[in-house]
Structures are given as structure tokens and as C-alpha cells.
Amino acid sequence: MIRDRLKKAARRAAIKLLHMEFDVEDRDPAATTRGTAGEVDMSVIPKIVDGAGDTPGPNHKADIGRTWVAAQLVAGVAPVFVDIRPPAEVVAGALPGAIFAPGTSILDHPELLPAHDVRVTVYDQTGEQGSAEVAAALRAAGWTLARRLQGGYAEWLEHGEPVETPTPDPASGRAPGSPVELADGRRGHVIRTVPDGVVVWVSGAPPSEIGPLDADALVG
């Protein structure tokens, strides 16, 4: 109970002082950061929330921790999320408003991404299934604020952070992650809907993206 109270207090402080970003790894443990919301020792916030005190802050060069992302989400300044998990894992839930782009496929679709100066948070299931590499590739391509979500979706879900279940597109009736069968017998999952139909991630070695496909190209 005490830990929960401390967690809530820490998150409120993080939200109030969100504009005072700092690099957790480089901070001086003895230093105190003062802000307009009052005197708050920012160095203790990650320790209170995550115990270990190793949650990467918004100024970390490669990662960002769940604590900070959740605070940004509550404050209404959340990054754009890119979910690179296999589509079958997406259907059960995802971070709010996530772009679904399995594996490295987001690198082939820059049109899905925001402007280069917008924060992008890339996540997989555990934080160790390619999200670091995709985030690094995005930074190299100009999205300098792209970061990997430390701990991935599993840690986010474990700590009760908000998730969304993908909803069906009104036109196609299909939601991201829903299984489909193509007219030629191949099976896959919907990853997104577009004006001309749906884009399908087809299982195989290697898997591939196909689409847009209209309803006549789908059996199931």
C-alpha cells in the first residue's frame, strides 16, 4: 500500500515537471532539481516507481522507461507508438493509438510516421525482440527522438498501464491482428486498413506484407 501511494505521488510529480527532462543514467544521485511546481527531488522518482532506479528518462539516447511513457500519456503528451510484434499478439491488446508494423516493416513505410521532431516509442513483447534495432534505424533515418520501450508490452501490461483492444474498421469489418485467409490459400493477419482495403501480414519464411486487398481477395 505504501509503495502504491509513493508510486502515485511520484507520477504526479513527474507529470508536473515533465518539461524538466533529464537523463537518468547521467544524473547526480545527490543533486536536487527544482521546478516551478515546487521543490521536488527528481532523482528519486524512478527509484520510487520502479524500485531499481534504472528507468531511462526522456533524454536517454536509446531507451525510455515505462514510468516516463505512462506519465507522458496521462499528461496528454504521449509519443507515437510503433508496435512491431507479430500480428497474432496484437489482437489481445496494444498501447493506445499504436501503429502496427511487424518486424522491421515500419522502415518501409515512413508515411505512417509523424514528423521527424515528434517522439516515437517502438515496442515489442519484451523489449528484446528487435525494438532496439528498429528504434536505432529510425533515428538514423531522421526520427532522432525514436526510443525503445524498456521491458516492452509485457512490462507495460504487468504494471496495469492503459492498453487498447484493436477495433474493427467500419468499412472492412476487420481489426488489426484478426486472422484472414487469402483466396490462394495462404493465411495471415490484418495489420492495418487503408481506403482501398486491408493490408495483410502473411505467414511464411520470411513473412511478407501484402495489400491493399479488397474483400474479394479474402476467404476468411
Tab-separated table of C-alpha atoms in Angstrom:
chain	number	residue	atom	x	y	z
A	1	MET	CA	0.000	0.000	0.000
A	2	ILE	CA	2.823	2.392	0.889
A	3	ARG	CA	4.539	1.574	-2.396
A	4	ASP	CA	1.322	2.320	-4.307
A	5	ARG	CA	0.999	5.696	-2.598
A	6	LEU	CA	4.607	6.535	-3.378
A	7	LYS	CA	4.079	5.474	-6.971
A	8	LYS	CA	1.099	7.804	-7.358
A	9	ALA	CA	2.956	10.686	-5.736
A	10	ALA	CA	5.961	10.130	-7.963
A	11	ARG	CA	3.866	10.053	-11.094
A	12	ARG	CA	2.105	13.284	-10.150
A	13	ALA	CA	5.479	14.923	-9.640
A	14	ALA	CA	6.742	13.592	-12.959
A	15	ILE	CA	3.716	14.968	-14.777
A	16	LYS	CA	4.031	18.403	-13.175
A	17	LEU	CA	7.704	18.630	-14.045
A	18	LEU	CA	7.563	16.815	-17.362
A	19	HIS	CA	9.088	19.771	-19.146
A	20	MET	CA	12.205	19.331	-16.991
A	21	GLU	CA	13.550	16.303	-18.802
A	22	PHE	CA	16.823	14.759	-17.753
A	23	ASP	CA	18.931	11.726	-18.447
A	24	VAL	CA	18.517	9.277	-15.584
A	25	GLU	CA	21.763	7.491	-16.350
A	26	ASP	CA	23.782	10.726	-16.179
A	27	ARG	CA	22.141	12.290	-13.149
A	28	ASP	CA	23.974	13.080	-9.942
A	29	PRO	CA	22.279	10.959	-7.240
A	30	ALA	CA	22.910	13.723	-4.702
A	31	ALA	CA	21.531	16.501	-6.888
A	32	THR	CA	18.112	18.057	-6.446
A	33	THR	CA	16.235	19.551	-9.379
A	34	ARG	CA	13.945	22.454	-8.599
A	35	GLY	CA	10.929	23.322	-10.709
A	36	THR	CA	8.063	25.754	-10.810
A	37	ALA	CA	5.753	23.194	-9.210
A	38	GLY	CA	7.821	23.238	-6.014
A	39	GLU	CA	10.963	21.612	-4.718
A	40	VAL	CA	10.993	18.001	-5.879
A	41	ASP	CA	13.951	15.653	-5.870
A	42	MET	CA	13.584	14.309	-9.410
A	43	SER	CA	16.327	11.742	-8.849
A	44	VAL	CA	14.086	9.686	-6.565
A	45	ILE	CA	11.150	9.402	-8.955
A	46	PRO	CA	12.410	6.370	-10.923
A	47	LYS	CA	13.550	4.714	-7.674
A	48	ILE	CA	10.141	5.140	-6.064
A	49	VAL	CA	8.261	3.853	-9.075
A	50	ASP	CA	10.424	1.013	-10.330
A	51	GLY	CA	12.482	0.107	-7.302
A	52	ALA	CA	15.801	-0.292	-9.102
A	53	GLY	CA	16.201	3.346	-10.072
A	54	ASP	CA	17.213	2.477	-13.629
A	55	THR	CA	14.213	3.744	-15.585
A	56	PRO	CA	15.525	5.617	-18.656
A	57	GLY	CA	14.160	9.148	-18.846
A	58	PRO	CA	13.036	11.064	-21.942
A	59	ASN	CA	16.559	12.319	-22.643
A	60	HIS	CA	18.109	8.856	-22.752
A	61	LYS	CA	19.652	8.362	-26.180
A	62	ALA	CA	18.182	4.932	-26.983
A	63	ASP	CA	15.533	3.806	-24.470
A	64	ILE	CA	12.642	5.141	-22.461
A	65	GLY	CA	11.107	3.517	-19.403
A	66	ARG	CA	7.505	2.595	-18.764
A	67	THR	CA	7.250	5.093	-15.902
A	68	TRP	CA	8.050	8.063	-18.102
A	69	VAL	CA	5.866	6.945	-21.002
A	70	ALA	CA	2.906	6.397	-18.675
A	71	ALA	CA	3.394	9.878	-17.200
A	72	GLN	CA	3.525	11.395	-20.683
A	73	LEU	CA	0.354	9.529	-21.616
A	74	VAL	CA	-1.516	10.825	-18.572
A	75	ALA	CA	-0.245	14.349	-19.244
A	76	GLY	CA	-1.526	14.247	-22.826
A	77	VAL	CA	1.916	14.422	-24.442
A	78	ALA	CA	2.375	10.757	-25.303
A	79	PRO	CA	4.721	9.719	-28.107
A	80	VAL	CA	3.589	7.935	-31.243
A	81	PHE	CA	3.755	4.200	-30.517
A	82	VAL	CA	5.010	1.690	-33.081
A	83	ASP	CA	4.100	-1.931	-32.309
A	84	ILE	CA	6.465	-4.332	-34.088
A	85	ARG	CA	5.079	-7.548	-32.578
A	86	PRO	CA	3.682	-10.355	-34.733
A	87	PRO	CA	0.047	-9.546	-35.609
A	88	ALA	CA	-1.302	-12.539	-33.688
A	89	GLU	CA	-0.064	-10.875	-30.472
A	90	VAL	CA	-1.671	-7.545	-31.305
A	91	VAL	CA	-5.271	-8.743	-31.287
A	92	ALA	CA	-5.261	-9.147	-27.489
A	93	GLY	CA	-4.207	-5.558	-26.859
A	94	ALA	CA	-1.737	-2.792	-27.656
A	95	LEU	CA	-0.595	0.596	-26.425
A	96	PRO	CA	-3.073	3.405	-27.151
A	97	GLY	CA	-3.134	4.508	-30.776
A	98	ALA	CA	-0.230	2.285	-31.810
A	99	ILE	CA	0.863	1.908	-35.416
A	100	PHE	CA	1.066	-1.798	-36.246
A	101	ALA	CA	4.142	-2.657	-38.307
A	102	PRO	CA	5.550	-6.144	-37.633
A	103	GLY	CA	9.292	-6.667	-37.556
A	104	THR	CA	11.180	-4.004	-39.466
A	105	SER	CA	8.315	-3.177	-41.839
A	106	ILE	CA	7.884	0.348	-40.442
A	107	LEU	CA	11.175	1.220	-42.150
A	108	ASP	CA	9.443	0.660	-45.499
A	109	HIS	CA	6.511	2.902	-44.579
A	110	PRO	CA	7.772	6.315	-43.467
A	111	GLU	CA	4.395	7.727	-44.500
A	112	LEU	CA	2.903	6.126	-41.382
A	113	LEU	CA	5.226	8.050	-39.079
A	114	PRO	CA	4.862	11.583	-37.704
A	115	ALA	CA	7.208	14.495	-38.361
A	116	HIS	CA	10.865	13.951	-37.513
A	117	ASP	CA	10.675	16.115	-34.385
A	118	VAL	CA	7.902	14.035	-32.765
A	119	ARG	CA	8.720	11.411	-30.155
A	120	VAL	CA	8.329	7.825	-31.378
A	121	THR	CA	8.348	4.865	-28.992
A	122	VAL	CA	8.953	1.438	-30.519
A	123	TYR	CA	7.983	-1.680	-28.603
A	124	ASP	CA	7.864	-5.445	-28.927
A	125	GLN	CA	6.699	-8.049	-26.421
A	126	THR	CA	9.645	-7.973	-24.012
A	127	GLY	CA	11.934	-5.194	-25.215
A	128	GLU	CA	14.396	-7.745	-26.573
A	129	GLN	CA	12.773	-8.782	-29.855
A	130	GLY	CA	14.029	-6.174	-32.266
A	131	SER	CA	12.607	-2.923	-30.907
A	132	ALA	CA	16.050	-1.524	-30.068
A	133	GLU	CA	17.265	-2.147	-33.605
A	134	VAL	CA	14.157	-0.632	-35.198
A	135	ALA	CA	14.379	2.449	-32.971
A	136	ALA	CA	18.058	2.852	-33.890
A	137	ALA	CA	17.235	2.571	-37.599
A	138	LEU	CA	14.535	5.230	-37.236
A	139	ARG	CA	16.969	7.576	-35.506
A	140	ALA	CA	19.426	7.068	-38.350
A	141	ALA	CA	16.634	7.851	-40.825
A	142	GLY	CA	15.856	11.182	-39.179
A	143	TRP	CA	13.450	10.362	-36.339
A	144	THR	CA	16.007	11.378	-33.755
A	145	LEU	CA	13.543	11.047	-30.867
A	146	ALA	CA	12.774	7.377	-31.569
A	147	ARG	CA	13.272	5.217	-28.488
A	148	ARG	CA	12.790	1.596	-27.458
A	149	LEU	CA	10.257	0.976	-24.692
A	150	GLN	CA	12.241	-0.782	-21.998
A	151	GLY	CA	10.555	-4.021	-20.945
A	152	GLY	CA	8.178	-3.939	-23.899
A	153	TYR	CA	4.478	-4.696	-23.846
A	154	ALA	CA	4.838	-7.387	-21.176
A	155	GLU	CA	6.144	-4.965	-18.540
A	156	TRP	CA	3.616	-2.320	-19.577
A	157	LEU	CA	0.764	-4.792	-19.117
A	158	GLU	CA	2.178	-6.257	-15.901
A	159	HIS	CA	2.068	-2.860	-14.212
A	160	GLY	CA	-1.505	-2.140	-15.252
A	161	GLU	CA	-0.764	0.652	-17.706
A	162	PRO	CA	-3.522	1.510	-20.233
A	163	VAL	CA	-3.982	-0.688	-23.285
A	164	GLU	CA	-6.468	-0.794	-26.148
A	165	THR	CA	-8.036	-3.686	-27.988
A	166	PRO	CA	-7.868	-3.042	-31.738
A	167	THR	CA	-11.313	-2.189	-33.083
A	168	PRO	CA	-12.712	-3.332	-36.438
A	169	ASP	CA	-12.601	-0.910	-39.323
A	170	PRO	CA	-16.193	0.113	-40.197
A	171	ALA	CA	-15.662	-0.414	-43.925
A	172	SER	CA	-13.948	-3.810	-43.867
A	173	GLY	CA	-15.218	-5.098	-40.532
A	174	ARG	CA	-11.704	-6.282	-39.694
A	175	ALA	CA	-9.424	-5.226	-36.860
A	176	PRO	CA	-5.620	-5.232	-36.762
A	177	GLY	CA	-4.443	-8.656	-35.694
A	178	SER	CA	-7.518	-10.508	-36.936
A	179	PRO	CA	-6.702	-13.719	-38.861
A	180	VAL	CA	-7.608	-14.000	-42.535
A	181	GLU	CA	-7.207	-16.489	-45.348
A	182	LEU	CA	-6.372	-15.355	-48.850
A	183	ALA	CA	-8.126	-16.690	-51.921
A	184	ASP	CA	-4.940	-18.574	-52.865
A	185	GLY	CA	-4.947	-20.475	-49.564
A	186	ARG	CA	-2.290	-18.516	-47.722
A	187	ARG	CA	-3.031	-17.387	-44.187
A	188	GLY	CA	-2.148	-14.189	-42.428
A	189	HIS	CA	-3.346	-11.379	-40.195
A	190	VAL	CA	-4.616	-7.890	-40.874
A	191	ILE	CA	-2.107	-5.244	-39.801
A	192	ARG	CA	-3.940	-2.109	-40.918
A	193	THR	CA	-6.816	-0.864	-43.005
A	194	VAL	CA	-6.494	1.639	-45.836
A	195	PRO	CA	-9.061	3.294	-48.124
A	196	ASP	CA	-8.591	0.572	-50.753
A	197	GLY	CA	-8.972	-2.385	-48.393
A	198	VAL	CA	-6.735	-4.099	-45.857
A	199	VAL	CA	-3.024	-4.796	-45.607
A	200	VAL	CA	-2.218	-8.370	-44.582
A	201	TRP	CA	0.885	-9.829	-42.973
A	202	VAL	CA	1.266	-13.292	-44.481
A	203	SER	CA	2.927	-16.055	-42.507
A	204	GLY	CA	5.904	-17.720	-44.099
A	205	ALA	CA	9.664	-17.804	-44.253
A	206	PRO	CA	10.172	-14.951	-44.459
A	207	PRO	CA	6.789	-13.372	-43.696
A	208	SER	CA	5.628	-10.690	-46.086
A	209	GLU	CA	3.241	-7.771	-46.337
A	210	ILE	CA	0.529	-7.902	-48.992
A	211	GLY	CA	-2.020	-5.314	-49.893
A	212	PRO	CA	-4.107	-3.401	-50.018
A	213	LEU	CA	-6.565	-6.217	-50.671
A	214	ASP	CA	-10.296	-5.884	-51.168
A	215	ALA	CA	-12.905	-8.240	-49.735
A	216	ASP	CA	-12.875	-10.484	-52.827
A	217	ALA	CA	-9.265	-11.463	-52.121
A	218	LEU	CA	-10.121	-12.753	-48.642
A	219	VAL	CA	-11.823	-16.022	-47.784
A	220	GLY	CA	-11.951	-15.905	-44.014
